């Protein structure tokens, strides 16, 4: 069965406020025609390997395209996000409405806790483990709640680099106990936690140049990895491990601080 993902067309996408370092100086700078073309090409290739659902957009939510932040879907259970920034809080009712008829169960967060969905919570394929980021958007207090509700072990990772403010910008769980990540985005204790769970031969260390082009923000479908950018070394490493990297440029979306993975939410 094809995996299902949620996307949102970029009709109203743009940088209209700045809530992360990528957006600073980029207000009004998105080329809508290029954004639409990049998004459509990504959508088209993804559609061959996944069932892609779409959520309708509205003019007051330019970041709704980043569906990864809708919440976390796991085993039919949906934990909706509570956004840190008021600008994105306007997306909450739209996502909630979409999931109301599609999730088996909606599990609301406890009061006053921030959680930005699959942007900060990544399930390790084949393991009962969720990696959860905190430090910028998601509160550490949400992590145990996730673990309890979903019946998973949670590993909390402290994000310390403002450009890598969501976990999915600097960490990507892969198959067979592997993961690729950008070490400078994490504090020392978090790196230790990663190393405690991922064996040395299973760690794919992403260099700064690749990380700054959102190489970690990759979408994994079967053994295909869709990413905005990867240099020759990273490509070679991924191929050696049996993956097929496909470069699918989404540079207009980087202006808002997101790339391929942020533009999708895994529904299955
Ligand atoms: N402009 C959006 C924000 O700052 C980008 C979100 C990127 N999403 C992600 N999953 N990393 O919230």
CSV table of C-alpha atoms in Angstrom, one decimal, residues 13 15 20-23 26 30 38 66 165 210-215 217 228-229 248-260 263:
chain,number,residue,atom,x,y,z
A,13,UNK,CA,2.4,31.1,0.3
A,15,UNK,CA,7.0,35.5,3.6
A,20,UNK,CA,12.7,32.4,12.2
A,21,UNK,CA,16.1,33.7,10.9
A,22,UNK,CA,15.5,32.5,7.3
A,23,UNK,CA,12.5,34.8,7.0
A,26,UNK,CA,12.8,38.0,3.0
A,30,UNK,CA,9.0,35.1,-2.7
A,38,UNK,CA,8.8,24.0,-7.5
A,66,UNK,CA,4.2,23.6,5.8
A,165,UNK,CA,14.6,25.7,15.0
A,210,UNK,CA,24.4,20.5,3.0
A,211,UNK,CA,22.6,21.3,6.3
A,212,UNK,CA,22.3,25.0,5.4
A,213,UNK,CA,20.6,23.8,2.2
A,214,UNK,CA,18.1,21.7,4.2
A,215,UNK,CA,19.6,18.3,3.2
A,217,UNK,CA,14.7,18.1,5.6
A,228,UNK,CA,16.3,20.1,-1.8
A,229,UNK,CA,20.0,19.7,-2.0
A,248,UNK,CA,13.8,18.3,-5.8
A,249,UNK,CA,14.6,21.9,-5.4
A,250,UNK,CA,12.3,24.1,-3.3
A,251,UNK,CA,14.5,27.2,-2.9
A,252,UNK,CA,11.6,29.6,-2.7
A,253,UNK,CA,10.4,27.8,0.4
A,254,UNK,CA,13.8,28.1,2.1
A,255,UNK,CA,13.1,31.8,2.3
A,256,UNK,CA,10.4,30.9,4.8
A,257,UNK,CA,12.7,28.4,6.6
A,258,UNK,CA,11.3,25.2,5.2
A,259,UNK,CA,12.0,22.6,2.5
A,260,UNK,CA,10.6,19.3,1.2
A,263,UNK,CA,5.9,20.7,2.9
